[in-house]
Structures are given as structure tokens and as C-alpha cells.
PDB file of C-alpha atoms and ligand atoms in Angstrom:
ATOM      1  CA  MET T   1      85.212 -66.272  11.084  1.00  0.00           C
ATOM      2  CA  ARG T   2      83.834 -62.807  10.308  1.00  0.00           C
ATOM      3  CA  VAL T   3      82.243 -60.962  13.216  1.00  0.00           C
ATOM      4  CA  ILE T   4      80.863 -57.531  14.024  1.00  0.00           C
ATOM      5  CA  ASP T   5      81.142 -56.232  17.566  1.00  0.00           C
ATOM      6  CA  SER T   6      78.771 -53.714  19.086  1.00  0.00           C
ATOM      7  CA  HIS T   7      77.742 -52.655  22.550  1.00  0.00           C
ATOM      8  CA  THR T   8      74.287 -51.923  23.886  1.00  0.00           C
ATOM      9  CA  GLY T   9      74.458 -49.676  26.917  1.00  0.00           C
ATOM     10  CA  GLY T  10      78.020 -50.893  27.453  1.00  0.00           C
ATOM     11  CA  GLU T  11      77.249 -54.627  27.104  1.00  0.00           C
ATOM     12  CA  PRO T  12      79.050 -56.234  24.146  1.00  0.00           C
ATOM     13  CA  THR T  13      77.457 -58.331  21.412  1.00  0.00           C
ATOM     14  CA  ARG T  14      79.487 -60.231  18.821  1.00  0.00           C
ATOM     15  CA  VAL T  15      77.476 -61.181  15.720  1.00  0.00           C
ATOM     16  CA  ILE T  16      78.894 -64.074  13.673  1.00  0.00           C
ATOM     17  CA  LEU T  17      78.271 -63.240  10.042  1.00  0.00           C
ATOM     18  CA  GLU T  18      80.415 -65.884   8.336  1.00  0.00           C
ATOM     19  CA  GLY T  19      82.377 -68.934   9.424  1.00  0.00           C
ATOM     20  CA  GLY T  20      79.819 -70.272  11.920  1.00  0.00           C
ATOM     21  CA  PRO T  21      78.494 -73.843  11.940  1.00  0.00           C
ATOM     22  CA  ASP T  22      75.945 -75.101   9.412  1.00  0.00           C
ATOM     23  CA  LEU T  23      72.966 -76.061  11.589  1.00  0.00           C
ATOM     24  CA  GLY T  24      70.546 -77.024   8.834  1.00  0.00           C
ATOM     25  CA  ALA T  25      66.984 -75.805   8.570  1.00  0.00           C
ATOM     26  CA  GLY T  26      65.160 -77.002  11.702  1.00  0.00           C
ATOM     27  CA  SER T  27      63.393 -74.720  14.150  1.00  0.00           C
ATOM     28  CA  LEU T  28      65.673 -72.304  15.975  1.00  0.00           C
ATOM     29  CA  GLY T  29      65.212 -74.441  19.118  1.00  0.00           C
ATOM     30  CA  GLU T  30      66.364 -77.562  17.233  1.00  0.00           C
ATOM     31  CA  ARG T  31      69.290 -75.708  15.717  1.00  0.00           C
ATOM     32  CA  CYS T  32      70.334 -74.368  19.119  1.00  0.00           C
ATOM     33  CA  ALA T  33      70.302 -77.937  20.512  1.00  0.00           C
ATOM     34  CA  LEU T  34      72.402 -79.126  17.546  1.00  0.00           C
ATOM     35  CA  PHE T  35      74.816 -76.220  18.050  1.00  0.00           C
ATOM     36  CA  ALA T  36      75.284 -77.246  21.695  1.00  0.00           C
ATOM     37  CA  ARG T  37      75.559 -80.975  20.921  1.00  0.00           C
ATOM     38  CA  GLN T  38      77.867 -81.011  17.915  1.00  0.00           C
ATOM     39  CA  PHE T  39      79.350 -77.592  17.293  1.00  0.00           C
ATOM     40  CA  ASP T  40      79.965 -76.135  20.712  1.00  0.00           C
ATOM     41  CA  ARG T  41      83.563 -75.299  19.774  1.00  0.00           C
ATOM     42  CA  PHE T  42      82.269 -72.498  17.539  1.00  0.00           C
ATOM     43  CA  ARG T  43      80.790 -70.947  20.675  1.00  0.00           C
ATOM     44  CA  THR T  44      83.936 -71.271  22.776  1.00  0.00           C
ATOM     45  CA  MET T  45      86.283 -70.115  20.014  1.00  0.00           C
ATOM     46  CA  SER T  46      84.241 -67.019  19.224  1.00  0.00           C
ATOM     47  CA  VAL T  47      83.474 -65.642  22.699  1.00  0.00           C
ATOM     48  CA  ARG T  48      86.057 -67.028  25.111  1.00  0.00           C
ATOM     49  CA  GLU T  49      89.443 -65.507  25.781  1.00  0.00           C
ATOM     50  CA  PRO T  50      91.894 -64.883  24.146  1.00  0.00           C
ATOM     51  CA  ARG T  51      89.690 -63.610  21.292  1.00  0.00           C
ATOM     52  CA  CYS T  52      86.860 -62.242  23.413  1.00  0.00           C
ATOM     53  CA  SER T  53      85.722 -62.101  27.049  1.00  0.00           C
ATOM     54  CA  ASP T  54      83.184 -63.259  29.581  1.00  0.00           C
ATOM     55  CA  ALA T  55      81.092 -60.099  29.223  1.00  0.00           C
ATOM     56  CA  THR T  56      80.249 -60.695  25.566  1.00  0.00           C
ATOM     57  CA  VAL T  57      77.121 -62.324  24.210  1.00  0.00           C
ATOM     58  CA  GLY T  58      77.614 -64.051  20.875  1.00  0.00           C
ATOM     59  CA  ALA T  59      74.878 -64.057  18.251  1.00  0.00           C
ATOM     60  CA  LEU T  60      74.877 -66.594  15.443  1.00  0.00           C
ATOM     61  CA  LEU T  61      72.943 -65.154  12.544  1.00  0.00           C
ATOM     62  CA  CYS T  62      70.749 -67.848  10.943  1.00  0.00           C
ATOM     63  CA  GLU T  63      68.128 -68.171   8.249  1.00  0.00           C
ATOM     64  CA  PRO T  64      64.763 -68.101  10.057  1.00  0.00           C
ATOM     65  CA  SER T  65      62.515 -71.184   9.810  1.00  0.00           C
ATOM     66  CA  ASP T  66      59.442 -68.995  10.339  1.00  0.00           C
ATOM     67  CA  PRO T  67      58.695 -67.325   6.990  1.00  0.00           C
ATOM     68  CA  THR T  68      57.244 -64.266   8.771  1.00  0.00           C
ATOM     69  CA  CYS T  69      60.684 -63.508  10.252  1.00  0.00           C
ATOM     70  CA  SER T  70      63.487 -61.683   8.486  1.00  0.00           C
ATOM     71  CA  VAL T  71      66.224 -62.923  10.796  1.00  0.00           C
ATOM     72  CA  GLY T  72      66.996 -65.964  12.940  1.00  0.00           C
ATOM     73  CA  VAL T  73      69.443 -65.777  15.828  1.00  0.00           C
ATOM     74  CA  ILE T  74      70.953 -68.010  18.502  1.00  0.00           C
ATOM     75  CA  PHE T  75      72.506 -66.208  21.476  1.00  0.00           C
ATOM     76  CA  PHE T  76      75.277 -67.685  23.600  1.00  0.00           C
ATOM     77  CA  ASN T  77      78.056 -66.705  25.974  1.00  0.00           C
ATOM     78  CA  THR T  78      81.233 -68.150  27.441  1.00  0.00           C
ATOM     79  CA  SER T  79      79.317 -70.664  29.548  1.00  0.00           C
ATOM     80  CA  GLY T  80      76.442 -71.776  27.311  1.00  0.00           C
ATOM     81  CA  TYR T  81      73.333 -70.721  25.403  1.00  0.00           C
ATOM     82  CA  LEU T  82      70.744 -68.039  26.128  1.00  0.00           C
ATOM     83  CA  GLY T  83      67.046 -68.347  25.304  1.00  0.00           C
ATOM     84  CA  MET T  84      66.808 -64.712  24.385  1.00  0.00           C
ATOM     85  CA  CYS T  85      68.945 -61.650  24.883  1.00  0.00           C
ATOM     86  CA  GLY T  86      67.483 -58.161  24.948  1.00  0.00           C
ATOM     87  CA  HIS T  87      70.677 -56.147  24.627  1.00  0.00           C
ATOM     88  CA  GLY T  88      71.880 -58.637  22.010  1.00  0.00           C
ATOM     89  CA  THR T  89      68.717 -58.213  19.920  1.00  0.00           C
ATOM     90  CA  ILE T  90      69.187 -54.433  19.934  1.00  0.00           C
ATOM     91  CA  GLY T  91      72.875 -54.963  19.064  1.00  0.00           C
ATOM     92  CA  LEU T  92      71.940 -57.323  16.233  1.00  0.00           C
ATOM     93  CA  ALA T  93      69.380 -54.876  14.806  1.00  0.00           C
ATOM     94  CA  VAL T  94      71.950 -52.057  14.840  1.00  0.00           C
ATOM     95  CA  THR T  95      74.587 -54.377  13.317  1.00  0.00           C
ATOM     96  CA  LEU T  96      72.253 -55.330  10.473  1.00  0.00           C
ATOM     97  CA  ALA T  97      71.418 -51.635   9.938  1.00  0.00           C
ATOM     98  CA  PHE T  98      75.154 -50.872   9.795  1.00  0.00           C
ATOM     99  CA  LEU T  99      75.530 -53.539   7.102  1.00  0.00           C
ATOM    100  CA  GLY T 100      72.585 -52.105   5.152  1.00  0.00           C
ATOM    101  CA  ARG T 101      70.626 -55.341   5.719  1.00  0.00           C
ATOM    102  CA  LEU T 102      67.870 -53.894   7.924  1.00  0.00           C
ATOM    103  CA  GLN T 103      65.869 -50.751   7.209  1.00  0.00           C
ATOM    104  CA  PRO T 104      64.100 -48.627   9.838  1.00  0.00           C
ATOM    105  CA  GLY T 105      60.664 -50.064  10.592  1.00  0.00           C
ATOM    106  CA  ALA T 106      59.065 -53.237  11.913  1.00  0.00           C
ATOM    107  CA  HIS T 107      60.741 -56.661  11.679  1.00  0.00           C
ATOM    108  CA  ARG T 108      60.438 -60.076  13.296  1.00  0.00           C
ATOM    109  CA  PHE T 109      63.446 -62.001  14.628  1.00  0.00           C
ATOM    110  CA  GLU T 110      63.170 -65.720  15.396  1.00  0.00           C
ATOM    111  CA  THR T 111      64.933 -66.958  18.554  1.00  0.00           C
ATOM    112  CA  PRO T 112      64.979 -70.408  20.194  1.00  0.00           C
ATOM    113  CA  VAL T 113      62.320 -69.232  22.691  1.00  0.00           C
ATOM    114  CA  GLY T 114      59.995 -67.465  20.276  1.00  0.00           C
ATOM    115  CA  VAL T 115      59.579 -64.567  17.909  1.00  0.00           C
ATOM    116  CA  VAL T 116      60.688 -61.112  18.995  1.00  0.00           C
ATOM    117  CA  LYS T 117      59.329 -58.050  17.240  1.00  0.00           C
ATOM    118  CA  VAL T 118      61.986 -55.453  16.452  1.00  0.00           C
ATOM    119  CA  ASN T 119      61.284 -51.886  15.453  1.00  0.00           C
ATOM    120  CA  LEU T 120      64.475 -50.303  14.143  1.00  0.00           C
ATOM    121  CA  LEU T 121      64.014 -46.619  15.025  1.00  0.00           C
ATOM    122  CA  ASN T 122      67.238 -45.302  13.475  1.00  0.00           C
ATOM    123  CA  ALA T 123      70.838 -46.394  12.862  1.00  0.00           C
ATOM    124  CA  ASN T 124      71.539 -46.777  16.591  1.00  0.00           C
ATOM    125  CA  GLU T 125      68.212 -47.269  18.304  1.00  0.00           C
ATOM    126  CA  ALA T 126      65.761 -50.140  18.368  1.00  0.00           C
ATOM    127  CA  GLN T 127      62.626 -51.095  20.246  1.00  0.00           C
ATOM    128  CA  ILE T 128      61.958 -54.757  20.859  1.00  0.00           C
ATOM    129  CA  GLU T 129      58.797 -56.527  21.912  1.00  0.00           C
ATOM    130  CA  ASN T 130      60.076 -59.472  23.887  1.00  0.00           C
ATOM    131  CA  VAL T 131      58.624 -62.952  24.361  1.00  0.00           C
ATOM    132  CA  GLU T 132      55.836 -63.339  26.939  1.00  0.00           C
ATOM    133  CA  SER T 133      57.214 -62.876  30.420  1.00  0.00           C
ATOM    134  CA  TYR T 134      55.844 -63.895  33.798  1.00  0.00           C
ATOM    135  CA  ARG T 135      56.543 -64.284  37.482  1.00  0.00           C
ATOM    136  CA  TYR T 136      56.741 -67.947  38.369  1.00  0.00           C
ATOM    137  CA  ARG T 137      57.188 -67.778  42.171  1.00  0.00           C
ATOM    138  CA  LYS T 138      56.988 -64.891  44.622  1.00  0.00           C
ATOM    139  CA  SER T 139      59.133 -64.438  47.749  1.00  0.00           C
ATOM    140  CA  VAL T 140      61.313 -67.522  47.616  1.00  0.00           C
ATOM    141  CA  SER T 141      63.951 -67.683  50.373  1.00  0.00           C
ATOM    142  CA  VAL T 142      67.321 -69.406  50.241  1.00  0.00           C
ATOM    143  CA  ASP T 143      70.107 -69.596  52.761  1.00  0.00           C
ATOM    144  CA  ALA T 144      73.221 -68.252  51.038  1.00  0.00           C
ATOM    145  CA  PRO T 145      76.461 -68.883  52.980  1.00  0.00           C
ATOM    146  CA  GLY T 146      77.801 -65.662  54.454  1.00  0.00           C
ATOM    147  CA  LEU T 147      74.673 -63.709  53.449  1.00  0.00           C
ATOM    148  CA  GLY T 148      71.962 -65.456  55.456  1.00  0.00           C
ATOM    149  CA  MET T 149      68.414 -65.858  54.162  1.00  0.00           C
ATOM    150  CA  VAL T 150      67.899 -64.062  50.871  1.00  0.00           C
ATOM    151  CA  THR T 151      64.388 -63.616  49.477  1.00  0.00           C
ATOM    152  CA  GLY T 152      63.486 -62.945  45.868  1.00  0.00           C
ATOM    153  CA  ASP T 153      61.042 -63.663  43.055  1.00  0.00           C
ATOM    154  CA  ILE T 154      61.640 -66.148  40.239  1.00  0.00           C
ATOM    155  CA  ALA T 155      60.558 -64.785  36.869  1.00  0.00           C
ATOM    156  CA  TRP T 156      60.951 -65.519  33.152  1.00  0.00           C
ATOM    157  CA  GLY T 157      61.832 -62.774  30.676  1.00  0.00           C
ATOM    158  CA  GLY T 158      63.369 -64.999  27.983  1.00  0.00           C
ATOM    159  CA  ASN T 159      65.863 -66.316  30.567  1.00  0.00           C
ATOM    160  CA  TRP T 160      65.288 -67.300  34.217  1.00  0.00           C
ATOM    161  CA  PHE T 161      65.936 -64.679  36.903  1.00  0.00           C
ATOM    162  CA  PHE T 162      66.001 -64.491  40.688  1.00  0.00           C
ATOM    163  CA  LEU T 163      65.126 -60.868  41.489  1.00  0.00           C
ATOM    164  CA  ILE T 164      66.084 -59.428  44.848  1.00  0.00           C
ATOM    165  CA  ASP T 165      64.948 -56.078  46.191  1.00  0.00           C
ATOM    166  CA  GLY T 166      68.197 -54.397  47.320  1.00  0.00           C
ATOM    167  CA  GLY T 167      71.741 -55.708  47.148  1.00  0.00           C
ATOM    168  CA  PRO T 168      74.091 -56.653  49.977  1.00  0.00           C
ATOM    169  CA  THR T 169      75.731 -53.277  49.306  1.00  0.00           C
ATOM    170  CA  ALA T 170      74.845 -50.218  47.203  1.00  0.00           C
ATOM    171  CA  LEU T 171      74.487 -50.886  43.481  1.00  0.00           C
ATOM    172  CA  THR T 172      77.496 -48.893  42.328  1.00  0.00           C
ATOM    173  CA  LEU T 173      80.306 -49.738  39.938  1.00  0.00           C
ATOM    174  CA  SER T 174      82.881 -49.698  42.719  1.00  0.00           C
ATOM    175  CA  ASN T 175      80.915 -52.469  44.466  1.00  0.00           C
ATOM    176  CA  VAL T 176      80.869 -54.800  41.434  1.00  0.00           C
ATOM    177  CA  PRO T 177      83.354 -57.307  42.953  1.00  0.00           C
ATOM    178  CA  GLU T 178      81.249 -57.645  46.131  1.00  0.00           C
ATOM    179  CA  LEU T 179      77.969 -57.796  44.175  1.00  0.00           C
ATOM    180  CA  THR T 180      79.442 -60.457  41.905  1.00  0.00           C
ATOM    181  CA  ARG T 181      80.597 -62.592  44.838  1.00  0.00           C
ATOM    182  CA  ALA T 182      77.226 -62.271  46.590  1.00  0.00           C
ATOM    183  CA  SER T 183      75.160 -63.043  43.495  1.00  0.00           C
ATOM    184  CA  MET T 184      77.309 -66.098  42.740  1.00  0.00           C
ATOM    185  CA  LYS T 185      76.693 -67.374  46.266  1.00  0.00           C
ATOM    186  CA  ILE T 186      72.949 -66.862  45.824  1.00  0.00           C
ATOM    187  CA  ARG T 187      72.932 -68.677  42.479  1.00  0.00           C
ATOM    188  CA  HIS T 188      74.872 -71.549  44.016  1.00  0.00           C
ATOM    189  CA  ALA T 189      72.453 -71.659  46.973  1.00  0.00           C
ATOM    190  CA  LEU T 190      69.443 -71.774  44.615  1.00  0.00           C
ATOM    191  CA  ASN T 191      70.994 -74.640  42.675  1.00  0.00           C
ATOM    192  CA  GLU T 192      71.928 -76.532  45.848  1.00  0.00           C
ATOM    193  CA  ALA T 193      68.411 -76.099  47.233  1.00  0.00           C
ATOM    194  CA  GLY T 194      66.887 -77.345  43.972  1.00  0.00           C
ATOM    195  CA  VAL T 195      65.090 -74.031  43.397  1.00  0.00           C
ATOM    196  CA  THR T 196      64.381 -73.775  39.685  1.00  0.00           C
ATOM    197  CA  GLY T 197      62.297 -72.044  37.077  1.00  0.00           C
ATOM    198  CA  GLU T 198      59.295 -73.791  35.535  1.00  0.00           C
ATOM    199  CA  GLY T 199      59.961 -77.354  34.366  1.00  0.00           C
ATOM    200  CA  GLY T 200      63.158 -77.608  36.426  1.00  0.00           C
ATOM    201  CA  ALA T 201      65.004 -74.963  34.400  1.00  0.00           C
ATOM    202  CA  GLU T 202      68.105 -73.557  36.048  1.00  0.00           C
ATOM    203  CA  VAL T 203      67.794 -70.026  37.414  1.00  0.00           C
ATOM    204  CA  ASP T 204      71.054 -68.741  35.967  1.00  0.00           C
ATOM    205  CA  HIS T 205      70.642 -64.949  36.202  1.00  0.00           C
ATOM    206  CA  ILE T 206      70.631 -63.119  39.543  1.00  0.00           C
ATOM    207  CA  GLU T 207      69.314 -59.550  39.633  1.00  0.00           C
ATOM    208  CA  PHE T 208      69.552 -57.044  42.469  1.00  0.00           C
ATOM    209  CA  PHE T 209      67.556 -53.869  42.046  1.00  0.00           C
ATOM    210  CA  GLU T 210      67.001 -50.679  44.007  1.00  0.00           C
ATOM    211  CA  LYS T 211      65.598 -47.199  43.466  1.00  0.00           C
ATOM    212  CA  SER T 212      68.133 -45.150  41.501  1.00  0.00           C
ATOM    213  CA  ALA T 213      69.772 -42.658  43.833  1.00  0.00           C
ATOM    214  CA  GLY T 214      70.144 -39.168  42.371  1.00  0.00           C
ATOM    215  CA  SER T 215      68.597 -40.166  39.028  1.00  0.00           C
ATOM    216  CA  ASP T 216      65.144 -40.045  37.491  1.00  0.00           C
ATOM    217  CA  ALA T 217      65.295 -43.730  36.510  1.00  0.00           C
ATOM    218  CA  ASP T 218      62.735 -45.929  38.245  1.00  0.00           C
ATOM    219  CA  SER T 219      65.271 -48.563  39.176  1.00  0.00           C
ATOM    220  CA  ARG T 220      68.954 -49.426  38.937  1.00  0.00           C
ATOM    221  CA  ASN T 221      70.012 -53.046  38.667  1.00  0.00           C
ATOM    222  CA  PHE T 222      72.981 -55.349  38.893  1.00  0.00           C
ATOM    223  CA  VAL T 223      72.610 -58.555  36.893  1.00  0.00           C
ATOM    224  CA  LEU T 224      74.915 -61.558  37.173  1.00  0.00           C
ATOM    225  CA  CYS T 225      74.996 -63.422  33.860  1.00  0.00           C
ATOM    226  CA  PRO T 226      75.530 -67.199  33.603  1.00  0.00           C
ATOM    227  CA  GLY T 227      79.250 -66.971  32.819  1.00  0.00           C
ATOM    228  CA  GLY T 228      80.031 -64.904  35.923  1.00  0.00           C
ATOM    229  CA  ALA T 229      80.247 -61.485  34.271  1.00  0.00           C
ATOM    230  CA  TYR T 230      77.777 -58.740  35.156  1.00  0.00           C
ATOM    231  CA  ASP T 231      75.528 -57.156  32.550  1.00  0.00           C
ATOM    232  CA  ARG T 232      76.750 -53.672  31.653  1.00  0.00           C
ATOM    233  CA  SER T 233      73.359 -52.971  30.062  1.00  0.00           C
ATOM    234  CA  PRO T 234      70.101 -52.907  32.061  1.00  0.00           C
ATOM    235  CA  CYS T 235      69.516 -56.460  30.714  1.00  0.00           C
ATOM    236  CA  GLY T 236      66.532 -56.720  28.382  1.00  0.00           C
ATOM    237  CA  THR T 237      65.384 -60.117  29.615  1.00  0.00           C
ATOM    238  CA  GLY T 238      66.039 -59.064  33.228  1.00  0.00           C
ATOM    239  CA  ALA T 239      64.034 -55.872  32.746  1.00  0.00           C
ATOM    240  CA  SER T 240      61.250 -58.034  31.257  1.00  0.00           C
ATOM    241  CA  ALA T 241      61.319 -60.310  34.307  1.00  0.00           C
ATOM    242  CA  LYS T 242      61.197 -57.225  36.533  1.00  0.00           C
ATOM    243  CA  LEU T 243      58.201 -55.815  34.620  1.00  0.00           C
ATOM    244  CA  ALA T 244      56.436 -59.168  35.057  1.00  0.00           C
ATOM    245  CA  CYS T 245      56.916 -58.906  38.845  1.00  0.00           C
ATOM    246  CA  LEU T 246      55.757 -55.276  38.931  1.00  0.00           C
ATOM    247  CA  ALA T 247      52.679 -56.199  36.885  1.00  0.00           C
ATOM    248  CA  ALA T 248      51.908 -59.205  39.109  1.00  0.00           C
ATOM    249  CA  ASP T 249      52.124 -56.968  42.209  1.00  0.00           C
ATOM    250  CA  GLY T 250      49.868 -54.322  40.624  1.00  0.00           C
ATOM    251  CA  LYS T 251      52.710 -51.777  40.858  1.00  0.00           C
ATOM    252  CA  LEU T 252      52.903 -50.899  37.144  1.00  0.00           C
ATOM    253  CA  ALA T 253      49.967 -50.579  34.757  1.00  0.00           C
ATOM    254  CA  PRO T 254      50.048 -51.669  31.098  1.00  0.00           C
ATOM    255  CA  GLY T 255      51.572 -48.887  28.962  1.00  0.00           C
ATOM    256  CA  GLU T 256      53.176 -47.127  31.934  1.00  0.00           C
ATOM    257  CA  VAL T 257      56.848 -46.327  31.328  1.00  0.00           C
ATOM    258  CA  TRP T 258      59.525 -47.871  33.541  1.00  0.00           C
ATOM    259  CA  ILE T 259      63.088 -46.613  33.115  1.00  0.00           C
ATOM    260  CA  GLN T 260      65.573 -49.298  34.006  1.00  0.00           C
ATOM    261  CA  GLU T 261      69.141 -48.185  34.627  1.00  0.00           C
ATOM    262  CA  SER T 262      72.159 -50.489  34.667  1.00  0.00           C
ATOM    263  CA  ILE T 263      75.026 -50.520  37.106  1.00  0.00           C
ATOM    264  CA  VAL T 264      77.075 -48.472  34.588  1.00  0.00           C
ATOM    265  CA  GLY T 265      74.258 -45.899  34.222  1.00  0.00           C
ATOM    266  CA  SER T 266      72.974 -46.949  30.784  1.00  0.00           C
ATOM    267  CA  ARG T 267      69.214 -47.113  30.325  1.00  0.00           C
ATOM    268  CA  PHE T 268      66.368 -48.997  28.720  1.00  0.00           C
ATOM    269  CA  VAL T 269      62.944 -47.418  28.429  1.00  0.00           C
ATOM    270  CA  THR T 270      60.440 -50.183  29.070  1.00  0.00           C
ATOM    271  CA  SER T 271      56.717 -50.846  29.331  1.00  0.00           C
ATOM    272  CA  TYR T 272      54.368 -53.790  28.796  1.00  0.00           C
ATOM    273  CA  ARG T 273      51.029 -54.841  27.458  1.00  0.00           C
ATOM    274  CA  ASN T 274      48.979 -57.717  28.792  1.00  0.00           C
ATOM    275  CA  GLY T 275      49.537 -61.173  27.327  1.00  0.00           C
ATOM    276  CA  ASP T 276      47.667 -64.417  27.986  1.00  0.00           C
ATOM    277  CA  ALA T 277      46.947 -65.950  31.378  1.00  0.00           C
ATOM    278  CA  GLY T 278      48.377 -63.124  33.483  1.00  0.00           C
ATOM    279  CA  ARG T 279      51.582 -62.951  31.458  1.00  0.00           C
ATOM    280  CA  ILE T 280      52.931 -59.739  29.977  1.00  0.00           C
ATOM    281  CA  ILE T 281      54.542 -58.704  26.707  1.00  0.00           C
ATOM    282  CA  PRO T 282      57.407 -56.300  27.460  1.00  0.00           C
ATOM    283  CA  THR T 283      58.716 -53.574  25.192  1.00  0.00           C
ATOM    284  CA  ILE T 284      62.332 -52.450  25.575  1.00  0.00           C
ATOM    285  CA  THR T 285      63.951 -49.485  23.823  1.00  0.00           C
ATOM    286  CA  GLY T 286      67.706 -48.994  23.807  1.00  0.00           C
ATOM    287  CA  SER T 287      70.702 -47.874  21.776  1.00  0.00           C
ATOM    288  CA  ALA T 288      73.692 -49.765  20.436  1.00  0.00           C
ATOM    289  CA  TYR T 289      76.912 -48.713  18.716  1.00  0.00           C
ATOM    290  CA  ILE T 290      79.231 -50.609  16.413  1.00  0.00           C
ATOM    291  CA  CYS T 291      82.748 -51.106  17.824  1.00  0.00           C
ATOM    292  CA  GLY T 292      84.535 -53.308  15.322  1.00  0.00           C
ATOM    293  CA  GLU T 293      84.476 -55.519  12.287  1.00  0.00           C
ATOM    294  CA  THR T 294      86.901 -58.384  12.662  1.00  0.00           C
ATOM    295  CA  GLN T 295      88.193 -61.473  10.929  1.00  0.00           C
ATOM    296  CA  LEU T 296      88.963 -63.952  13.711  1.00  0.00           C
ATOM    297  CA  ILE T 297      91.901 -66.209  12.872  1.00  0.00           C
ATOM    298  CA  PHE T 298      92.397 -69.702  14.337  1.00  0.00           C
ATOM    299  CA  GLN T 299      95.863 -70.943  13.436  1.00  0.00           C
ATOM    300  CA  ASP T 300      96.841 -74.607  13.450  1.00  0.00           C
ATOM    301  CA  GLY T 301      98.885 -75.362  16.538  1.00  0.00           C
ATOM    302  CA  ASP T 302      97.331 -72.564  18.612  1.00  0.00           C
ATOM    303  CA  PRO T 303      96.785 -74.227  22.012  1.00  0.00           C
ATOM    304  CA  PHE T 304      93.946 -71.765  22.711  1.00  0.00           C
ATOM    305  CA  ARG T 305      92.287 -72.051  19.317  1.00  0.00           C
ATOM    306  CA  PHE T 306      89.014 -73.079  20.971  1.00  0.00           C
ATOM    307  CA  GLY T 307      89.314 -70.548  23.786  1.00  0.00           C
ATOM    308  CA  ILE T 308      90.524 -70.806  27.360  1.00  0.00           C
ATOM    309  CA  SER T 309      88.143 -73.017  29.295  1.00  0.00           C
TER     310      SER T 309
HETATM  311  O1  PYC R 401      69.924 -58.064  27.682  1.00  0.00           O
HETATM  312  O2  PYC R 401      68.701 -59.859  27.963  1.00  0.00           O
HETATM  313  C1  PYC R 401      69.773 -59.268  28.012  1.00  0.00           C
HETATM  314  C2  PYC R 401      70.963 -60.009  28.473  1.00  0.00           C
HETATM  315  C3  PYC R 401      71.025 -61.287  28.937  1.00  0.00           C
HETATM  316  C4  PYC R 401      72.355 -61.543  29.249  1.00  0.00           C
HETATM  317  C5  PYC R 401      73.075 -60.420  28.974  1.00  0.00           C
HETATM  318  N1  PYC R 401      72.207 -59.474  28.496  1.00  0.00           N
END
């Protein structure tokens, strides 16, 4: 399997260029379902230890089914599949630029949850216009063991998020273990209480945010991803969900810039325009860098050929 690794604001993306499954020519949604049903081992072998880690998002490069798109992509991680991935889309754009397959300018990428517009600004920087994002429920409270009642908003930004104003402790790197434990408890409490996104979808990302201390960013966040790792980047879909909440509360106007900082201090510059029915269309700008070009080898007899589960 041939892969290229990059990071976007510290968050890794592994693009599978060759050696992935043949998923046919259905819609990206159909191909993602087929991937999960019949070829899930390609996911586990490419992103799980010992060849990768929980922090990485994998990206299977596909032929698009939409003729207006230049690229199709299915994102996944160690625990399952992602509808969309903001940092991963920026990483993919920069990877394709590195390979000489994408020129600066406007492009359209097809994902299982819709088309994302990508403007490659230069070799390391891209701006994406994400899928329509919206707040689904405001001020939902759950009782999380050891934390008490926790209140947050449920919003869609290409994945489902529970967004909480303020963490149980300051949003600093040294507090990552405590933030991880707390956000896992909250996610578990949401699941136990049957609190979901629209249509019963699991809320699998938990986001704490607060005003950035000693920085000119508008907000700093900590995002727990489905696999249990935290997002080193400011999380493109999480930032989109946050923008949707700000827009719904009348706290950010269309076109106004919102700088979202991650727990490691990396940044996305974001804004939105109005979509349909009170939804918004977020724009996220960020940088990615190539870290490696690798041939993954899976030897016969390797007990961890398909990854450590
Ligand atoms: O940037 O959207 C994102 C993302 C989702 C999970 C990890 N990063």
C-alpha cells in the first residue's frame, strides 16, 4: 500500500494512493458503506498501530462519481468512518499539490456527505468551503459521572459535535489527559441518555472551547475524536459546527472572520456565508505539510497485519 503522510496544524492525514480496496463506481456514500461492510480491514491495517496511530485520519483517494469534481475521498480513522474531515481535506489538497496532481485554484472534492469546494492557495495552504452546517439542538444537558450536569449544543459540521463552553480545566496541552477523560465521559453519557444528532446519528465528537488566553485568536478548542485521540488541529468540521452555533446565536455575522485555535496552538481562519433554511456554509483556511511517503508492507504471518484492535 502506498501512502503519503501530512499534517494539518499538527493533525496527521494519511492518503492512500495505491493498494486500497476497489469500491466500484457508486456514489461516495455507497462506496463508503461498501468499504465499511466488506473491506474494513484496509482501514484497520492502514491507520491502526503498529503502522500508524489513533491520531491519524486516513483518506482513501477515489474517482469521483460527480463529474464536476476532480477528486473523491473517503475519510476514516482507527474506530470507523468520518462524513467529512476539514484538516484531512486540507492535507489531501496539499498532498495532491506535492504530487503535481492539483494546481493552485478552485477545485471540487466529493465526500460521502457532499461536495466540498477547495481553493488551493499555494503548495501548503488551502481554503475549503465545507458542507452546509447547522445547530440541531441548543443547551442540551447530560449528567456525566464525576462531572455533574454538562450543558452543550449539538451541531453538524460534516460530523456530529457536542460543543461545551469551557472545559473542566483550562484548555492547555498539559491538561490533555484530564480533558480526554472528561470528554469521553460526556460522550458516554450522551450515548447512554440516547442524545443524538438528527436522525438518531451518534454524536461522536466532543468539543470544549474557551476564549484564547494571551492570544488574538477568537477561541481555543479541545476536540475529542471518535477513536479517543484529540484533534491537534482546530478541527475543520468542529470549527464549522462552532460557526453554526455562533450564527444561530447572532454572535457572528456572515463574512466576519473567526480565528479558531487548537489545543496545540495551530490555527484555522474561518468565516461563513448563509445557506438554506438557517444553515451556514463555512469557509476554513489552513496549512498542511508533507511528512512522509511510505510503502506499507503487510507480511504473511504478521499477527498484527490488520492492526492492533
Ligand atoms: O478537521 O474536521 C476535521 C477533523 C475531524 C476529525 C479530525 N479532524
